[in-house]
């Protein structure tokens, strides 16, 4: 994890230096463009958490109705993070470093020559591709048949790219990386939604659709400047 943290720091410093040169030594402006303005952190986290919770309304309802989660399990999360290195990597260090690299370090540079909407759509492709390397190691270790590994990798690429679109939009709209980090942790904890089960049970499917429509309906008004984000 030290190597990842070091690489993340170098990425931030590199992007910060380039932005500093581009904006005539305006350090407050550079901090804002990197999404590191602490004054915007809490509004960004609030908006992002509400939106991502609405989007995952289906998976959350499924977990609750099937009794797969309890308050006792939630209470033990801090202890598990401390005692299990994989939890620390997946639910804390991973989301933090990935958002600082793919949002704070990469996206501001894309926003200089490109339209914000185009940057939001294109930059997450790098985020999706960055997760494909896992397929290579799985094929080398012969963990499964190649076609199954490739299908799983394609599904992961699509999921991470879609999340990248959401995170990039939150970064641009809320002007803070704090919200995307919270959303990333949330998605990592819940994992990939069980679409197959949702399609098999109408009551789950309805909640999935309501959550999806609610997310799209709330995204623009909640991230509009002057509502929660100043």
PDB file of C-alpha atoms in Angstrom:
ATOM      1  CA  UNK A   1       0.000   0.000   0.000  1.00  0.00           C
ATOM      2  CA  UNK A   2       2.976   2.309   0.502  1.00  0.00           C
ATOM      3  CA  UNK A   3       3.793   2.137  -3.199  1.00  0.00           C
ATOM      4  CA  UNK A   4       0.215   3.055  -4.121  1.00  0.00           C
ATOM      5  CA  UNK A   5       0.190   5.986  -1.702  1.00  0.00           C
ATOM      6  CA  UNK A   6       3.543   7.195  -3.051  1.00  0.00           C
ATOM      7  CA  UNK A   7       2.321   6.992  -6.670  1.00  0.00           C
ATOM      8  CA  UNK A   8      -0.861   8.850  -5.719  1.00  0.00           C
ATOM      9  CA  UNK A   9       1.155  11.635  -4.092  1.00  0.00           C
ATOM     10  CA  UNK A  10       3.377  11.963  -7.166  1.00  0.00           C
ATOM     11  CA  UNK A  11       0.294  12.121  -9.423  1.00  0.00           C
ATOM     12  CA  UNK A  12      -1.268  14.895  -7.333  1.00  0.00           C
ATOM     13  CA  UNK A  13       1.971  16.878  -7.194  1.00  0.00           C
ATOM     14  CA  UNK A  14       2.490  16.546 -10.955  1.00  0.00           C
ATOM     15  CA  UNK A  15      -1.033  17.675 -11.806  1.00  0.00           C
ATOM     16  CA  UNK A  16      -0.874  20.415  -9.182  1.00  0.00           C
ATOM     17  CA  UNK A  17       2.358  21.740 -10.675  1.00  0.00           C
ATOM     18  CA  UNK A  18       0.916  21.782 -14.214  1.00  0.00           C
ATOM     19  CA  UNK A  19      -2.220  23.580 -13.016  1.00  0.00           C
ATOM     20  CA  UNK A  20      -0.095  26.008 -10.995  1.00  0.00           C
ATOM     21  CA  UNK A  21       1.864  26.916 -14.142  1.00  0.00           C
ATOM     22  CA  UNK A  22      -1.347  27.213 -16.178  1.00  0.00           C
ATOM     23  CA  UNK A  23      -3.067  29.514 -13.686  1.00  0.00           C
ATOM     24  CA  UNK A  24      -0.299  32.022 -12.967  1.00  0.00           C
ATOM     25  CA  UNK A  25       0.735  30.758  -9.530  1.00  0.00           C
ATOM     26  CA  UNK A  26      -2.857  30.911  -8.205  1.00  0.00           C
ATOM     27  CA  UNK A  27      -2.610  28.267  -5.463  1.00  0.00           C
ATOM     28  CA  UNK A  28      -6.238  28.567  -4.187  1.00  0.00           C
ATOM     29  CA  UNK A  29      -7.428  28.009  -7.771  1.00  0.00           C
ATOM     30  CA  UNK A  30      -5.193  24.943  -8.091  1.00  0.00           C
ATOM     31  CA  UNK A  31      -6.564  23.489  -4.845  1.00  0.00           C
ATOM     32  CA  UNK A  32     -10.107  24.070  -6.109  1.00  0.00           C
ATOM     33  CA  UNK A  33      -9.392  22.412  -9.477  1.00  0.00           C
ATOM     34  CA  UNK A  34      -7.879  19.393  -7.726  1.00  0.00           C
ATOM     35  CA  UNK A  35     -11.118  19.035  -5.762  1.00  0.00           C
ATOM     36  CA  UNK A  36      -9.280  19.547  -2.472  1.00  0.00           C
ATOM     37  CA  UNK A  37     -11.124  22.618  -1.195  1.00  0.00           C
ATOM     38  CA  UNK A  38     -12.171  21.441   2.278  1.00  0.00           C
ATOM     39  CA  UNK A  39     -15.026  23.952   2.384  1.00  0.00           C
ATOM     40  CA  UNK A  40     -16.794  21.915  -0.312  1.00  0.00           C
ATOM     41  CA  UNK A  41     -16.047  18.486   1.181  1.00  0.00           C
ATOM     42  CA  UNK A  42     -19.101  18.103   3.448  1.00  0.00           C
ATOM     43  CA  UNK A  43     -21.687  19.269   0.870  1.00  0.00           C
ATOM     44  CA  UNK A  44     -20.076  17.018  -1.735  1.00  0.00           C
ATOM     45  CA  UNK A  45     -20.143  14.003   0.597  1.00  0.00           C
ATOM     46  CA  UNK A  46     -23.768  14.643   1.578  1.00  0.00           C
ATOM     47  CA  UNK A  47     -24.988  15.004  -2.008  1.00  0.00           C
ATOM     48  CA  UNK A  48     -22.985  11.995  -3.202  1.00  0.00           C
ATOM     49  CA  UNK A  49     -24.129   9.747  -0.365  1.00  0.00           C
ATOM     50  CA  UNK A  50     -27.793  10.614  -0.915  1.00  0.00           C
ATOM     51  CA  UNK A  51     -27.578  10.077  -4.677  1.00  0.00           C
ATOM     52  CA  UNK A  52     -25.642   6.815  -4.512  1.00  0.00           C
ATOM     53  CA  UNK A  53     -28.004   5.499  -1.807  1.00  0.00           C
ATOM     54  CA  UNK A  54     -30.977   6.235  -4.060  1.00  0.00           C
ATOM     55  CA  UNK A  55     -29.225   4.551  -7.005  1.00  0.00           C
ATOM     56  CA  UNK A  56     -28.560   1.446  -4.886  1.00  0.00           C
ATOM     57  CA  UNK A  57     -32.050   1.415  -3.412  1.00  0.00           C
ATOM     58  CA  UNK A  58     -32.678  -1.986  -5.015  1.00  0.00           C
ATOM     59  CA  UNK A  59     -29.581  -3.750  -3.633  1.00  0.00           C
ATOM     60  CA  UNK A  60     -30.123  -2.142  -0.218  1.00  0.00           C
ATOM     61  CA  UNK A  61     -33.753  -3.287  -0.114  1.00  0.00           C
ATOM     62  CA  UNK A  62     -32.685  -6.768  -1.196  1.00  0.00           C
ATOM     63  CA  UNK A  63     -30.123  -6.998   1.604  1.00  0.00           C
ATOM     64  CA  UNK A  64     -32.636  -5.780   4.180  1.00  0.00           C
ATOM     65  CA  UNK A  65     -35.536  -8.001   3.108  1.00  0.00           C
ATOM     66  CA  UNK A  66     -33.368 -11.108   2.947  1.00  0.00           C
ATOM     67  CA  UNK A  67     -31.709 -10.416   6.292  1.00  0.00           C
ATOM     68  CA  UNK A  68     -28.201 -10.356   4.825  1.00  0.00           C
ATOM     69  CA  UNK A  69     -27.154  -7.329   6.849  1.00  0.00           C
ATOM     70  CA  UNK A  70     -27.618  -6.373  10.496  1.00  0.00           C
ATOM     71  CA  UNK A  71     -26.744  -3.481  12.762  1.00  0.00           C
ATOM     72  CA  UNK A  72     -24.247  -5.752  14.513  1.00  0.00           C
ATOM     73  CA  UNK A  73     -22.389  -6.291  11.230  1.00  0.00           C
ATOM     74  CA  UNK A  74     -22.356  -2.554  10.563  1.00  0.00           C
ATOM     75  CA  UNK A  75     -21.072  -1.889  14.071  1.00  0.00           C
ATOM     76  CA  UNK A  76     -18.136  -4.228  13.486  1.00  0.00           C
ATOM     77  CA  UNK A  77     -16.969  -2.523  10.275  1.00  0.00           C
ATOM     78  CA  UNK A  78     -14.413  -0.189  11.989  1.00  0.00           C
ATOM     79  CA  UNK A  79     -12.916  -3.172  13.858  1.00  0.00           C
ATOM     80  CA  UNK A  80     -12.753  -5.224  10.660  1.00  0.00           C
ATOM     81  CA  UNK A  81     -11.025  -2.380   8.833  1.00  0.00           C
ATOM     82  CA  UNK A  82      -8.350  -2.275  11.499  1.00  0.00           C
ATOM     83  CA  UNK A  83      -7.836  -6.047  11.802  1.00  0.00           C
ATOM     84  CA  UNK A  84      -8.138  -7.131   8.158  1.00  0.00           C
ATOM     85  CA  UNK A  85      -5.663  -5.594   5.654  1.00  0.00           C
ATOM     86  CA  UNK A  86      -7.866  -6.586   2.692  1.00  0.00           C
ATOM     87  CA  UNK A  87     -10.762  -4.590   4.153  1.00  0.00           C
ATOM     88  CA  UNK A  88      -8.466  -1.604   4.625  1.00  0.00           C
ATOM     89  CA  UNK A  89      -7.307  -1.907   1.007  1.00  0.00           C
ATOM     90  CA  UNK A  90     -10.737  -2.458  -0.569  1.00  0.00           C
ATOM     91  CA  UNK A  91     -12.851  -0.093   1.500  1.00  0.00           C
ATOM     92  CA  UNK A  92     -10.481   2.720   2.457  1.00  0.00           C
ATOM     93  CA  UNK A  93      -7.086   2.934   0.755  1.00  0.00           C
ATOM     94  CA  UNK A  94      -8.362   1.757  -2.641  1.00  0.00           C
ATOM     95  CA  UNK A  95     -11.237   4.255  -2.989  1.00  0.00           C
ATOM     96  CA  UNK A  96      -9.139   7.104  -1.569  1.00  0.00           C
ATOM     97  CA  UNK A  97      -6.105   6.612  -3.836  1.00  0.00           C
ATOM     98  CA  UNK A  98      -8.108   5.758  -6.963  1.00  0.00           C
ATOM     99  CA  UNK A  99     -10.267   8.866  -6.689  1.00  0.00           C
ATOM    100  CA  UNK A 100      -7.263  11.076  -6.005  1.00  0.00           C
ATOM    101  CA  UNK A 101      -5.608   9.689  -9.150  1.00  0.00           C
ATOM    102  CA  UNK A 102      -8.490   9.249 -11.597  1.00  0.00           C
ATOM    103  CA  UNK A 103     -10.500  12.272 -10.512  1.00  0.00           C
ATOM    104  CA  UNK A 104      -8.172  14.813  -8.830  1.00  0.00           C
ATOM    105  CA  UNK A 105      -5.063  14.084 -10.905  1.00  0.00           C
ATOM    106  CA  UNK A 106      -6.444  13.176 -14.341  1.00  0.00           C
ATOM    107  CA  UNK A 107      -9.800  14.901 -14.779  1.00  0.00           C
ATOM    108  CA  UNK A 108      -8.592  18.514 -14.218  1.00  0.00           C
ATOM    109  CA  UNK A 109      -6.092  18.078 -17.055  1.00  0.00           C
ATOM    110  CA  UNK A 110      -8.819  16.775 -19.369  1.00  0.00           C
ATOM    111  CA  UNK A 111     -11.012  19.746 -18.476  1.00  0.00           C
ATOM    112  CA  UNK A 112      -8.448  22.217 -19.828  1.00  0.00           C
ATOM    113  CA  UNK A 113      -8.773  21.338 -23.560  1.00  0.00           C
ATOM    114  CA  UNK A 114     -12.103  19.460 -23.497  1.00  0.00           C
ATOM    115  CA  UNK A 115     -15.712  20.306 -22.760  1.00  0.00           C
ATOM    116  CA  UNK A 116     -16.748  19.163 -19.243  1.00  0.00           C
ATOM    117  CA  UNK A 117     -19.398  16.807 -20.619  1.00  0.00           C
ATOM    118  CA  UNK A 118     -16.876  15.184 -22.976  1.00  0.00           C
ATOM    119  CA  UNK A 119     -14.347  14.850 -20.141  1.00  0.00           C
ATOM    120  CA  UNK A 120     -16.955  13.171 -17.943  1.00  0.00           C
ATOM    121  CA  UNK A 121     -17.757  10.632 -20.659  1.00  0.00           C
ATOM    122  CA  UNK A 122     -14.215   9.877 -21.840  1.00  0.00           C
ATOM    123  CA  UNK A 123     -11.985   9.979 -18.744  1.00  0.00           C
ATOM    124  CA  UNK A 124     -13.727   7.059 -16.940  1.00  0.00           C
ATOM    125  CA  UNK A 125     -12.674   4.749 -19.780  1.00  0.00           C
ATOM    126  CA  UNK A 126      -9.161   4.917 -18.310  1.00  0.00           C
ATOM    127  CA  UNK A 127     -10.615   3.995 -14.924  1.00  0.00           C
ATOM    128  CA  UNK A 128     -12.366   0.981 -16.461  1.00  0.00           C
ATOM    129  CA  UNK A 129      -9.302  -0.145 -18.409  1.00  0.00           C
ATOM    130  CA  UNK A 130      -7.166   0.147 -15.269  1.00  0.00           C
ATOM    131  CA  UNK A 131      -9.112  -2.775 -13.779  1.00  0.00           C
ATOM    132  CA  UNK A 132      -8.583  -5.064 -16.805  1.00  0.00           C
ATOM    133  CA  UNK A 133      -5.053  -6.024 -15.730  1.00  0.00           C
ATOM    134  CA  UNK A 134      -6.581  -8.401 -13.184  1.00  0.00           C
ATOM    135  CA  UNK A 135      -7.697 -10.636 -16.064  1.00  0.00           C
ATOM    136  CA  UNK A 136      -4.100 -11.071 -17.225  1.00  0.00           C
ATOM    137  CA  UNK A 137      -2.920 -12.265 -13.818  1.00  0.00           C
ATOM    138  CA  UNK A 138      -5.920 -14.603 -13.521  1.00  0.00           C
ATOM    139  CA  UNK A 139      -5.182 -16.122 -16.932  1.00  0.00           C
ATOM    140  CA  UNK A 140      -1.502 -16.575 -16.035  1.00  0.00           C
ATOM    141  CA  UNK A 141      -2.462 -18.326 -12.783  1.00  0.00           C
ATOM    142  CA  UNK A 142      -5.077 -20.384 -14.700  1.00  0.00           C
ATOM    143  CA  UNK A 143      -7.753 -19.645 -12.108  1.00  0.00           C
ATOM    144  CA  UNK A 144     -10.570 -20.438 -14.562  1.00  0.00           C
ATOM    145  CA  UNK A 145     -11.342 -20.945 -18.232  1.00  0.00           C
ATOM    146  CA  UNK A 146     -10.200 -18.026 -20.358  1.00  0.00           C
ATOM    147  CA  UNK A 147     -13.688 -17.283 -21.707  1.00  0.00           C
ATOM    148  CA  UNK A 148     -15.136 -17.045 -18.186  1.00  0.00           C
ATOM    149  CA  UNK A 149     -12.312 -14.747 -17.092  1.00  0.00           C
ATOM    150  CA  UNK A 150     -12.855 -12.528 -20.142  1.00  0.00           C
ATOM    151  CA  UNK A 151     -16.614 -12.356 -19.545  1.00  0.00           C
ATOM    152  CA  UNK A 152     -16.078 -11.476 -15.896  1.00  0.00           C
ATOM    153  CA  UNK A 153     -13.520  -8.846 -16.910  1.00  0.00           C
ATOM    154  CA  UNK A 154     -15.925  -7.343 -19.454  1.00  0.00           C
ATOM    155  CA  UNK A 155     -18.632  -7.098 -16.791  1.00  0.00           C
ATOM    156  CA  UNK A 156     -16.167  -5.476 -14.386  1.00  0.00           C
ATOM    157  CA  UNK A 157     -15.010  -3.052 -17.090  1.00  0.00           C
ATOM    158  CA  UNK A 158     -18.592  -1.997 -17.775  1.00  0.00           C
ATOM    159  CA  UNK A 159     -19.394  -1.634 -14.051  1.00  0.00           C
ATOM    160  CA  UNK A 160     -16.243   0.367 -13.254  1.00  0.00           C
ATOM    161  CA  UNK A 161     -16.734   2.571 -16.314  1.00  0.00           C
ATOM    162  CA  UNK A 162     -20.337   3.352 -15.346  1.00  0.00           C
ATOM    163  CA  UNK A 163     -19.201   4.149 -11.823  1.00  0.00           C
ATOM    164  CA  UNK A 164     -16.427   6.284 -13.334  1.00  0.00           C
ATOM    165  CA  UNK A 165     -19.049   8.326 -15.178  1.00  0.00           C
ATOM    166  CA  UNK A 166     -20.938   8.885 -11.932  1.00  0.00           C
ATOM    167  CA  UNK A 167     -17.786   9.767  -9.969  1.00  0.00           C
ATOM    168  CA  UNK A 168     -16.540  12.121 -12.696  1.00  0.00           C
ATOM    169  CA  UNK A 169     -19.915  13.876 -12.842  1.00  0.00           C
ATOM    170  CA  UNK A 170     -19.955  14.244  -9.050  1.00  0.00           C
ATOM    171  CA  UNK A 171     -16.408  15.621  -9.116  1.00  0.00           C
ATOM    172  CA  UNK A 172     -17.214  18.213 -11.778  1.00  0.00           C
ATOM    173  CA  UNK A 173     -20.604  19.191 -10.356  1.00  0.00           C
ATOM    174  CA  UNK A 174     -19.665  19.329  -6.661  1.00  0.00           C
ATOM    175  CA  UNK A 175     -16.096  20.583  -7.266  1.00  0.00           C
ATOM    176  CA  UNK A 176     -14.761  18.190  -4.644  1.00  0.00           C
ATOM    177  CA  UNK A 177     -13.159  14.746  -4.616  1.00  0.00           C
ATOM    178  CA  UNK A 178     -14.674  13.989  -1.207  1.00  0.00           C
ATOM    179  CA  UNK A 179     -18.040  13.012  -2.672  1.00  0.00           C
ATOM    180  CA  UNK A 180     -16.620  10.568  -5.244  1.00  0.00           C
ATOM    181  CA  UNK A 181     -14.514   8.958  -2.489  1.00  0.00           C
ATOM    182  CA  UNK A 182     -17.612   8.386  -0.335  1.00  0.00           C
ATOM    183  CA  UNK A 183     -19.511   7.018  -3.346  1.00  0.00           C
ATOM    184  CA  UNK A 184     -16.582   4.718  -4.166  1.00  0.00           C
ATOM    185  CA  UNK A 185     -16.462   3.314  -0.627  1.00  0.00           C
ATOM    186  CA  UNK A 186     -20.227   2.773  -0.728  1.00  0.00           C
ATOM    187  CA  UNK A 187     -20.060   0.864  -4.030  1.00  0.00           C
ATOM    188  CA  UNK A 188     -17.116  -1.259  -2.893  1.00  0.00           C
ATOM    189  CA  UNK A 189     -18.939  -2.257   0.284  1.00  0.00           C
ATOM    190  CA  UNK A 190     -22.123  -3.266  -1.541  1.00  0.00           C
ATOM    191  CA  UNK A 191     -20.390  -4.820  -4.542  1.00  0.00           C
ATOM    192  CA  UNK A 192     -21.932  -5.596  -7.922  1.00  0.00           C
ATOM    193  CA  UNK A 193     -25.762  -5.555  -7.786  1.00  0.00           C
ATOM    194  CA  UNK A 194     -27.431  -8.950  -8.157  1.00  0.00           C
ATOM    195  CA  UNK A 195     -29.254  -8.167 -11.395  1.00  0.00           C
ATOM    196  CA  UNK A 196     -30.212 -11.803 -11.998  1.00  0.00           C
ATOM    197  CA  UNK A 197     -32.078 -12.038  -8.698  1.00  0.00           C
ATOM    198  CA  UNK A 198     -33.761  -8.699  -9.325  1.00  0.00           C
ATOM    199  CA  UNK A 199     -35.043  -9.930 -12.678  1.00  0.00           C
ATOM    200  CA  UNK A 200     -36.376 -13.089 -11.004  1.00  0.00           C
ATOM    201  CA  UNK A 201     -38.420 -11.275  -8.341  1.00  0.00           C
ATOM    202  CA  UNK A 202     -40.767  -8.450  -9.467  1.00  0.00           C
ATOM    203  CA  UNK A 203     -40.738  -6.749  -6.052  1.00  0.00           C
ATOM    204  CA  UNK A 204     -36.958  -6.356  -6.239  1.00  0.00           C
ATOM    205  CA  UNK A 205     -37.071  -5.253  -9.865  1.00  0.00           C
ATOM    206  CA  UNK A 206     -39.554  -2.493  -9.041  1.00  0.00           C
ATOM    207  CA  UNK A 207     -37.282  -1.105  -6.326  1.00  0.00           C
ATOM    208  CA  UNK A 208     -34.269  -1.315  -8.666  1.00  0.00           C
ATOM    209  CA  UNK A 209     -36.133   0.705 -11.321  1.00  0.00           C
ATOM    210  CA  UNK A 210     -37.417   3.249  -8.779  1.00  0.00           C
ATOM    211  CA  UNK A 211     -33.869   3.754  -7.495  1.00  0.00           C
ATOM    212  CA  UNK A 212     -32.497   4.210 -11.004  1.00  0.00           C
ATOM    213  CA  UNK A 213     -35.199   6.728 -11.955  1.00  0.00           C
ATOM    214  CA  UNK A 214     -34.799   8.517  -8.629  1.00  0.00           C
ATOM    215  CA  UNK A 215     -31.057   8.869  -9.170  1.00  0.00           C
ATOM    216  CA  UNK A 216     -31.466  10.439 -12.605  1.00  0.00           C
ATOM    217  CA  UNK A 217     -34.296  12.640 -11.378  1.00  0.00           C
ATOM    218  CA  UNK A 218     -32.392  13.954  -8.360  1.00  0.00           C
ATOM    219  CA  UNK A 219     -28.888  14.256  -9.813  1.00  0.00           C
ATOM    220  CA  UNK A 220     -29.217  17.600 -11.594  1.00  0.00           C
ATOM    221  CA  UNK A 221     -31.193  19.493  -8.913  1.00  0.00           C
ATOM    222  CA  UNK A 222     -29.054  18.164  -6.038  1.00  0.00           C
ATOM    223  CA  UNK A 223     -25.749  19.028  -7.746  1.00  0.00           C
ATOM    224  CA  UNK A 224     -26.960  22.390  -9.069  1.00  0.00           C
ATOM    225  CA  UNK A 225     -24.826  25.284  -7.888  1.00  0.00           C
ATOM    226  CA  UNK A 226     -26.470  27.189  -5.051  1.00  0.00           C
ATOM    227  CA  UNK A 227     -28.620  24.316  -3.758  1.00  0.00           C
ATOM    228  CA  UNK A 228     -26.111  22.402  -1.639  1.00  0.00           C
ATOM    229  CA  UNK A 229     -22.897  23.360  -3.474  1.00  0.00           C
ATOM    230  CA  UNK A 230     -21.897  27.021  -3.261  1.00  0.00           C
TER     231      UNK A 230
END
